[in-house]
Short mmCIF file of C-alpha atoms in Angstrom, two decimals:
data_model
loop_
_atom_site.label_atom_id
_atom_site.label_comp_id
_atom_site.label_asym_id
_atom_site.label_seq_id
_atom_site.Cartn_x
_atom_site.Cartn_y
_atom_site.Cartn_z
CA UNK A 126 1.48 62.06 151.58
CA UNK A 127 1.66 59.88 154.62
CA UNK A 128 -2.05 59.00 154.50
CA UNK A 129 -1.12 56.89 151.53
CA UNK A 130 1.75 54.86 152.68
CA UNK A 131 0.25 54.44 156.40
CA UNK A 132 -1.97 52.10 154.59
CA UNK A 133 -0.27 50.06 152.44
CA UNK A 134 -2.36 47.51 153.02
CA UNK A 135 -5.00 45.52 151.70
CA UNK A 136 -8.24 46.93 153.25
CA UNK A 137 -11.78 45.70 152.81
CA UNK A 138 -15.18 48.07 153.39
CA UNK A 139 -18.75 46.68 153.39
CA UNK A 140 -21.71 49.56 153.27
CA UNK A 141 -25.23 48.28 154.26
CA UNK A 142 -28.14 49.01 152.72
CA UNK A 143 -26.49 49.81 149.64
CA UNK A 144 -24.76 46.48 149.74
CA UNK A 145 -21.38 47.86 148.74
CA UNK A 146 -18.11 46.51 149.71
CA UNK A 147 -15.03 48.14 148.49
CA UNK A 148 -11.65 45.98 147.94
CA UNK A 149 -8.20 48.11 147.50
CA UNK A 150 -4.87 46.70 147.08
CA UNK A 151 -1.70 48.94 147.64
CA UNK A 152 2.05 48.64 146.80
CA UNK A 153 4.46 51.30 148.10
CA UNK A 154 7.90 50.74 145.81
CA UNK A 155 10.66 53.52 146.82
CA UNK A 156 8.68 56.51 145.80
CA UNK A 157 6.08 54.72 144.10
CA UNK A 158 2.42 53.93 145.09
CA UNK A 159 0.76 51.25 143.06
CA UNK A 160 -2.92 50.75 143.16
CA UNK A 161 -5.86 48.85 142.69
CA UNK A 162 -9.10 48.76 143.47
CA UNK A 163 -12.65 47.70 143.00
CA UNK A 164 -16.25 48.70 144.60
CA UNK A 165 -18.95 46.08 143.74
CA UNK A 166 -22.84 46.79 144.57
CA UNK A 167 -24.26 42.94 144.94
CA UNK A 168 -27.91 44.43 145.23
CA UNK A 169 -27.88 46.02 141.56
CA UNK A 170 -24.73 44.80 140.24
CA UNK A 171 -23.00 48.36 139.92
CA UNK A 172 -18.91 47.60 139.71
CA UNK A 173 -16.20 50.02 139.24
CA UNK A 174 -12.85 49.48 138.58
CA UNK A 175 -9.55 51.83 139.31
CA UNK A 176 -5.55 51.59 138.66
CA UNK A 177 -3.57 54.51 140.12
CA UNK A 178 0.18 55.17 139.99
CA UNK A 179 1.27 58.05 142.55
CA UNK A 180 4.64 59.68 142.40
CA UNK A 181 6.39 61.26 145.72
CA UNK A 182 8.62 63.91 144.65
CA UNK A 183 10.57 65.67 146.93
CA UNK A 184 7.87 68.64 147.49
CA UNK A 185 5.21 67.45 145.69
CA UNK A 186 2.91 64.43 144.73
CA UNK A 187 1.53 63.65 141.28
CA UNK A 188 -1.02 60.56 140.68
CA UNK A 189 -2.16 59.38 136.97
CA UNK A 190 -5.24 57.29 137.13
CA UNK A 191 -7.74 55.38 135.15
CA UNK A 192 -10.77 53.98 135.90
CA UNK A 193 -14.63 52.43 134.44
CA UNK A 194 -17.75 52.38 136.48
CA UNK A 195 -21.13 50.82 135.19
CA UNK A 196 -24.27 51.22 137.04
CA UNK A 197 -27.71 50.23 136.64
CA UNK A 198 -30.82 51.20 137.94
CA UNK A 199 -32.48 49.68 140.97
CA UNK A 200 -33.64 46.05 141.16
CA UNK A 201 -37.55 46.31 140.16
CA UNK A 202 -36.79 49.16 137.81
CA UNK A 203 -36.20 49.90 133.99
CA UNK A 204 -34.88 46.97 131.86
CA UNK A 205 -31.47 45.81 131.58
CA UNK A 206 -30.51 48.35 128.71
CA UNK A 207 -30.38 51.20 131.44
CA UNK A 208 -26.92 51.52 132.57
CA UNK A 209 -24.66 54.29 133.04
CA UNK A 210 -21.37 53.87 131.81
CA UNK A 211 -18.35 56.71 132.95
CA UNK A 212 -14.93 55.40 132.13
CA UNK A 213 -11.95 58.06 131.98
CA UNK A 214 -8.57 59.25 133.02
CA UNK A 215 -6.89 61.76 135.25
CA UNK A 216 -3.92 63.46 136.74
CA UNK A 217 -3.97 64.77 139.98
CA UNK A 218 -0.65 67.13 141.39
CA UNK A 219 -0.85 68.15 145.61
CA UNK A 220 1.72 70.88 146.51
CA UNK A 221 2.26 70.47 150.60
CA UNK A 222 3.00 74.41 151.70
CA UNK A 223 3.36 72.80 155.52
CA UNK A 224 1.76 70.19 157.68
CA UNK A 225 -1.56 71.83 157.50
CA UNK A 226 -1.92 73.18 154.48
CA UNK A 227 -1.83 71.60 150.56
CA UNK A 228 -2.85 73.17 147.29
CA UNK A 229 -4.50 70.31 144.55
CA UNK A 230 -4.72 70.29 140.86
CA UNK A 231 -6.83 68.39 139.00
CA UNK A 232 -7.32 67.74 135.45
CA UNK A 233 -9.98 64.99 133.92
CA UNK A 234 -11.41 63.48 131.62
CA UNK A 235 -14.65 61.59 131.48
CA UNK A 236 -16.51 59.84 129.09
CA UNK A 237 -20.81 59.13 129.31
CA UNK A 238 -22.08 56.00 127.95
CA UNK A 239 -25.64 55.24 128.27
CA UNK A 240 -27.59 52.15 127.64
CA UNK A 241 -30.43 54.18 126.41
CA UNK A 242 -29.49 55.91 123.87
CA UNK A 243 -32.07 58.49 123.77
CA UNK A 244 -30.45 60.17 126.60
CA UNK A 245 -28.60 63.83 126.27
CA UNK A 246 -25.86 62.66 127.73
CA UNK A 247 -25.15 59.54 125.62
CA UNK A 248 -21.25 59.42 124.22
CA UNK A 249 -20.30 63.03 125.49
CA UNK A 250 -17.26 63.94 127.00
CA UNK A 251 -16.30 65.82 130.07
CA UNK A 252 -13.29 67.62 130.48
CA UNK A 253 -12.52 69.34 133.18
CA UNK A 254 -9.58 71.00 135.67
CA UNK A 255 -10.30 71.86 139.33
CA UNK A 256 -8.26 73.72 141.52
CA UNK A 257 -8.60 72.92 145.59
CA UNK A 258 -7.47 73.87 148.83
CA UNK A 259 -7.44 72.09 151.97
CA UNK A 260 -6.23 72.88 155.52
CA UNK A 261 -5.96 70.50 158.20
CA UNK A 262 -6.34 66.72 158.23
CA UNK A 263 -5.21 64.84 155.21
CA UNK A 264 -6.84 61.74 156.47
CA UNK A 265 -10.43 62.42 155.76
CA UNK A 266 -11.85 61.28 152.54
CA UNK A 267 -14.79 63.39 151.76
CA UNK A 268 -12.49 66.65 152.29
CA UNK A 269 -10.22 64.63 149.82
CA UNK A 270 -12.52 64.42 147.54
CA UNK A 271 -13.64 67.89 147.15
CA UNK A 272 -10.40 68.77 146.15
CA UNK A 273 -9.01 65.86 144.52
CA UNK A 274 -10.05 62.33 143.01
CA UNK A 275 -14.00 62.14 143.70
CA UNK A 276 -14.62 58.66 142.82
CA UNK A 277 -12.91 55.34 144.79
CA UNK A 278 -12.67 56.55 147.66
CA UNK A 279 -12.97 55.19 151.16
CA UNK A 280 -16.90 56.34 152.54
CA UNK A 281 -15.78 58.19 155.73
CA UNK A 282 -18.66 57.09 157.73
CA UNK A 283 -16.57 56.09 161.19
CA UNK A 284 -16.09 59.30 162.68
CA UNK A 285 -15.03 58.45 165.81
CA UNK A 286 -12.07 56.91 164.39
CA UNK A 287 -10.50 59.61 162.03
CA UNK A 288 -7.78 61.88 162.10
CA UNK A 289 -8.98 65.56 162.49
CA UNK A 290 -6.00 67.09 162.88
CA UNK A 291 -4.26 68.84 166.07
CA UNK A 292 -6.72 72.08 165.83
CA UNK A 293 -9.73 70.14 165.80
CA UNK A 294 -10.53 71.82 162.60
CA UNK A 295 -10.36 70.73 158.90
CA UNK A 296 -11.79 73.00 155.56
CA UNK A 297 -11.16 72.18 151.84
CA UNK A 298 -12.73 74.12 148.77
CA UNK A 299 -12.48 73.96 145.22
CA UNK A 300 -13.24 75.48 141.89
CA UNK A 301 -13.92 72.85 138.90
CA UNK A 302 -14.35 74.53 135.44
CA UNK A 303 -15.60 72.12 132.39
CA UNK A 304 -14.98 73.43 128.74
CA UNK A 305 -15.84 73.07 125.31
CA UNK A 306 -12.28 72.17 124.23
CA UNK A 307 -10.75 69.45 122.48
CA UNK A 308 -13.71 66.47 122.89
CA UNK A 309 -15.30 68.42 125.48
CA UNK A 310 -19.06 68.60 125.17
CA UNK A 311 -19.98 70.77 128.94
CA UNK A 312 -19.67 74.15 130.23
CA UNK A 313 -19.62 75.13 134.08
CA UNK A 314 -18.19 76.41 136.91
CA UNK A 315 -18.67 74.40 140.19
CA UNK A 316 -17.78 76.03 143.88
CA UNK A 317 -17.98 73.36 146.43
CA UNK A 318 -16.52 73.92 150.40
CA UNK A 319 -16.49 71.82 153.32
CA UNK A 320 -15.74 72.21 157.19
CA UNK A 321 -15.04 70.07 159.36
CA UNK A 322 -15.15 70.89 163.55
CA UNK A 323 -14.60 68.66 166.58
CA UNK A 324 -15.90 70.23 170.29
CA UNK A 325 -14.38 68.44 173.31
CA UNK A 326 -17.51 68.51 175.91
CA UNK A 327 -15.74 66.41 178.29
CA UNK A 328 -12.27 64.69 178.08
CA UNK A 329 -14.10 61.48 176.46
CA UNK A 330 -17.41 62.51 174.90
CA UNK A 331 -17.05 65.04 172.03
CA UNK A 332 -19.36 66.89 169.05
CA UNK A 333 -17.97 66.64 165.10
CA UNK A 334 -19.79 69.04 163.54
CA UNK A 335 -19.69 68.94 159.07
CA UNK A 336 -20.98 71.94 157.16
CA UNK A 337 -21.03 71.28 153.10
CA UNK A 338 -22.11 74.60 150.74
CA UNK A 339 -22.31 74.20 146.75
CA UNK A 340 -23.33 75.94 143.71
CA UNK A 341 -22.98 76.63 140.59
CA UNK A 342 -21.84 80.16 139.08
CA UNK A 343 -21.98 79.71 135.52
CA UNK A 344 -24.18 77.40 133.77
CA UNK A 345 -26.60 76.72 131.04
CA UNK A 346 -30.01 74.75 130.18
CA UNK A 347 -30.39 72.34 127.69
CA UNK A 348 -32.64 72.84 124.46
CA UNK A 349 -36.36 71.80 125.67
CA UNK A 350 -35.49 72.02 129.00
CA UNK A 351 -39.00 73.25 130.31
CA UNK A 352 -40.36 69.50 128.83
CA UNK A 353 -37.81 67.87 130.82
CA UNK A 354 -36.91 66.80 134.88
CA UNK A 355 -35.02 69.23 136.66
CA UNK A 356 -32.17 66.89 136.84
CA UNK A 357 -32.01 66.64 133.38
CA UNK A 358 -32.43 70.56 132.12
CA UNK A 359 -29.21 71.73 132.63
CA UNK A 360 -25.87 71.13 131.08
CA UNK A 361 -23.93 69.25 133.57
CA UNK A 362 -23.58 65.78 133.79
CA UNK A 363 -26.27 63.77 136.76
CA UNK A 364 -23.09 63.05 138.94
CA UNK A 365 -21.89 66.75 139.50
CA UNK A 366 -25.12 67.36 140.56
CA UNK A 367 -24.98 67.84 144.91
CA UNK A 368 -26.83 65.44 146.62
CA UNK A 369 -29.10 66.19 150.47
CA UNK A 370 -28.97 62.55 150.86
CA UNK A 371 -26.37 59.31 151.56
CA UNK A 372 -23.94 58.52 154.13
CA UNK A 373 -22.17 61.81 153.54
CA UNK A 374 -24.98 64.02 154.37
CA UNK A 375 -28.04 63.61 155.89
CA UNK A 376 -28.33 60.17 156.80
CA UNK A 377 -32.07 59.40 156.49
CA UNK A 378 -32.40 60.38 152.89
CA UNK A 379 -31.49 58.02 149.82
CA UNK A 380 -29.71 59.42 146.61
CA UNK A 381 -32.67 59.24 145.14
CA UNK A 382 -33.32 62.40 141.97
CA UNK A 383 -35.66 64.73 144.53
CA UNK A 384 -32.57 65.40 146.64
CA UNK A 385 -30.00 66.83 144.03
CA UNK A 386 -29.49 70.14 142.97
CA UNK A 387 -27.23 72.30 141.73
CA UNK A 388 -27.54 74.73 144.87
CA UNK A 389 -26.80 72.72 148.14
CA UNK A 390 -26.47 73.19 151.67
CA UNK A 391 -26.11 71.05 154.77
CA UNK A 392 -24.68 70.46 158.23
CA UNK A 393 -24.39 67.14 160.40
CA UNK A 394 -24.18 66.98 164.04
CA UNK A 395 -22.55 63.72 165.88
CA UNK A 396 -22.47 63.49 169.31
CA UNK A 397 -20.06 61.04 170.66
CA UNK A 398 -19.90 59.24 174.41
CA UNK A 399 -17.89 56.33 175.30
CA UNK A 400 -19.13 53.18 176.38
CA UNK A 401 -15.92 52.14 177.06
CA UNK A 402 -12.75 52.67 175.49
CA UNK A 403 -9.38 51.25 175.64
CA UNK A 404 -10.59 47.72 176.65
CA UNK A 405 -9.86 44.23 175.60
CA UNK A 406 -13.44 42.42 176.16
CA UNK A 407 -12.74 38.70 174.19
CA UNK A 408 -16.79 37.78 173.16
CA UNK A 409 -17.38 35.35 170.78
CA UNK A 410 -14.09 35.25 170.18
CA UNK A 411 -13.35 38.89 169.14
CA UNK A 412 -11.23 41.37 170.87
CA UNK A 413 -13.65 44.51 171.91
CA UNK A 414 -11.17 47.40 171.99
CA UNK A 415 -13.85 50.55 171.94
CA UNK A 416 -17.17 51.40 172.01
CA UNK A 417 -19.12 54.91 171.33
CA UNK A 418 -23.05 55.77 171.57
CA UNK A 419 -23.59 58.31 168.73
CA UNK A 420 -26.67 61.06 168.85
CA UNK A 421 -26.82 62.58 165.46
CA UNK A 422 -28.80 65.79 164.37
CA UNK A 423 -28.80 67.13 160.22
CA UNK A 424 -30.75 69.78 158.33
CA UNK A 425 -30.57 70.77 154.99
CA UNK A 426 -31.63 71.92 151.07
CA UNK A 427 -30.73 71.00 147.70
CA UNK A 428 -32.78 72.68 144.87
CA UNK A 429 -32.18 74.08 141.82
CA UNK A 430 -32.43 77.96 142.24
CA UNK A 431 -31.16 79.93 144.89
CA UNK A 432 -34.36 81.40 145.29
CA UNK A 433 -35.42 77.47 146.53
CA UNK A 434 -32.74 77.35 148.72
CA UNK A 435 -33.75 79.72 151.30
CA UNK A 436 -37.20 78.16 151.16
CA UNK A 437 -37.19 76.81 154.87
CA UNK A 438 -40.52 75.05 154.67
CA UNK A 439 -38.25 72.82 152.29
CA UNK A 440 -35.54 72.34 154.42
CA UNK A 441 -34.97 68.71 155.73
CA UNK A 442 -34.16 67.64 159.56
CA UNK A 443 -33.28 64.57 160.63
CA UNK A 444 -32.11 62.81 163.91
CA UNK A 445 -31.34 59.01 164.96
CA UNK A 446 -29.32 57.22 167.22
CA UNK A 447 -26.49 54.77 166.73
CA UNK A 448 -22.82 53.18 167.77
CA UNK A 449 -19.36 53.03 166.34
CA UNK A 450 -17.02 50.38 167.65
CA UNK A 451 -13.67 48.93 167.22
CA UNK A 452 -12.29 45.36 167.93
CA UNK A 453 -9.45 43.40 166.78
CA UNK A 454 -9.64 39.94 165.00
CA UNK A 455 -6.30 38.32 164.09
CA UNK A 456 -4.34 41.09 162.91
CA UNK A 457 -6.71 43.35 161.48
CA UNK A 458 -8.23 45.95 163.53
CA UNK A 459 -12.03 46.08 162.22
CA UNK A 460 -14.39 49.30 162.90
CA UNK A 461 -18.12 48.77 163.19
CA UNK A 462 -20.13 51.57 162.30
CA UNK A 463 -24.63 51.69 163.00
CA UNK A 464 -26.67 54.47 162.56
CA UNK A 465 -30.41 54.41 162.49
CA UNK A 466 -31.87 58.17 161.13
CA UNK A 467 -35.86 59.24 160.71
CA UNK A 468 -36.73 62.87 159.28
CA UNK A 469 -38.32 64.62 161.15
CA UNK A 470 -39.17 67.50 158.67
CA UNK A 471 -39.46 67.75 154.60
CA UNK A 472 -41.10 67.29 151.74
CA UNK A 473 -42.81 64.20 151.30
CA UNK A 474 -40.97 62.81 148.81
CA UNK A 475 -37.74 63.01 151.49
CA UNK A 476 -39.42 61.65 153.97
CA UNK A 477 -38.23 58.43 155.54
CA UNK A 478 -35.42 56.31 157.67
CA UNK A 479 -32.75 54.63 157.14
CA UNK A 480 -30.38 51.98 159.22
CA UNK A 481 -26.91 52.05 158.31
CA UNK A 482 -24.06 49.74 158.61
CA UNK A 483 -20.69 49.60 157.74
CA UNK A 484 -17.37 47.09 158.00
CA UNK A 485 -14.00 48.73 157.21
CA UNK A 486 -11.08 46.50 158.68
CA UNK A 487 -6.94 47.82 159.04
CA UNK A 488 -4.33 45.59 158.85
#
């Protein structure tokens, strides 16, 4: 509960090359959190909007939300009738056993809006619950999001920076179940884990290892589903789907259709050594505070039979090399983030680098 009202501020994140910046506006009353918040994508003009009210009971939490996202394809591609439009509601309770440990569960509802209306999806509903798990830090966003609210959240690409937890270890899982009830138009069971690890190598330099696992144990293919992509054959909606590539995973690869599936696995290395830390270098007119080199290692599969999966001529590595830093200006503490990644092994169509850059500031 107290990584909600430690930041009852307004905070401000920029993502580069996806040109996303992320503006959230908090306002703790008593027992009450108020929120706002809005991503914007200035490079293809994706914007999604979210209003939360979360409730601090004595020994538990509840959140109601609501929220509408539209996004369009890349600049260059389709026409301006392609958009994706998910707008919905949820309610979201966390049970806190102890300091470690805190039980989620979810129930949503989302409905699919396409621009062309030819698609499968077009005006269908999704309704599902998910139960979740998490032990460890309640500070770190992507193990939030497996087992709560998936969409809105912070990226948690400054790693360096975040709360792990006194054991150096974090782990949430879930179980999301979609039904055919009410409006409901999908059927499936999702299983989705993540660990987080941090080795101390020296008393300042440090690994943070991630492993992420996902599948799917029940689901079922559209009708003509041999005549269609595979990210389009079964039913599930594109944005359950588990994604190799992004900030999140491995860091070379886009979120581009060849790296989903509905079988995924992954792990992320991050090696971290101080430049210097606990300084106050004025350049420019900015406070330096803390600098880290980064070394990062991934590998990885997505694919859409398990059988694929253990294909390791398909797997993906990657490596690159980049810095995370924090420095103060005014009274907001502001954390740089650079990563540059190349893959080293894959399928063509994975095959690439990417440089990666991200602003979140702290007040």
């Amino acid at each position: 509960m107290s990584a909600d009202r430690r930041d009852a501020f307004p905070s401000v994140n920029v993502y580069l090359p996806e040109g996303q910046a992320s503006i959230r506006l908090r306002k703790l009353i008593k027992n009450v959190l108020f929120e706002s918040q809005i991503d914007y994508k200035f490079v293809n003009g994706d914007i999604s909007t979210f209003l939360r009210y979360k409730y601090y009971a004595q020994n538990f939490t509840y959140k109601i939300g609501v929220f509408d996202t539209i996004e369009f394809p890349d600049v260059g591609r389709g026409s301006a009738q392609e958009f994706q439009r998910v707008r919905g509601g949820l309610l979201l309770a966390e049970f806190p056993r102890d300091y470690n440990k805190r039980y989620f569960w979810l129930l949503q509802d989302d409905r699919l809006t396409f621009g062309d209306v030819t698609k499968v999806d077009n005006r269908k509903n999704n309704i599902y619950t998910k139960l979740g798990w998490q032990y460890g830090t309640e500070f770190d966003e992507r193990l939030n999001a497996i087992v709560g609210e998936s969409r809105g959240r912070i990226i948690p690409v400054l790693t360096a920076f975040r709360d792990i937890g006194p054991q150096k270890f974090s782990l949430a899982a879930a179980v999301t179940e979609s039904a055919r009830i009410s409006t409901g138009d999908y059927k499936y069971t999702k299983l989705e884990a993540e660990a987080l690890r941090r080795f101390d190598i020296t008393s300042t330099s440090f690994f943070v290892t991630r492993a992420h696992a996902g599948t799917f144990l029940t689901k079922s293919k559209v009708e003509g589903a041999d005549t269609l992509p595979p990210i389009e054959q079964y039913t599930i909606p594109a944005y359950e789907l588990f994604n190799l590539g992004g900030r999140e995973a491995l860091k070379s690869i886009g979120t581009q259709d060849e790296a989903s599936g509905i079988d995924e696995l992954h792990v992320t290395n991050e090696y971290f050594v101080p430049v210097f830390r606990n300084r106050d270098y004025t350049v420019w007119g900015l406070h330096w505070n803390t600098m880290y080199g980064i070394g990062y290692l991934g590998f990885g599969q997505a694919a859409y039979t398990i059988r694929d999966a253990f294909k390791t001529k398909d797997y993906v590595v990657d490596a690159g090399l980049g810095t995370e830093t924090s420095l103060h200006v005014r009274d907001y503490e502001v954390l740089l983030s650079v990563v540059y990644a190349h893959t080293l092994h894959g399928p063509e169509a994975l095959r690439g680098s990417k440089v990666r850059f991200s602003i979140r500031t702290i007040r």
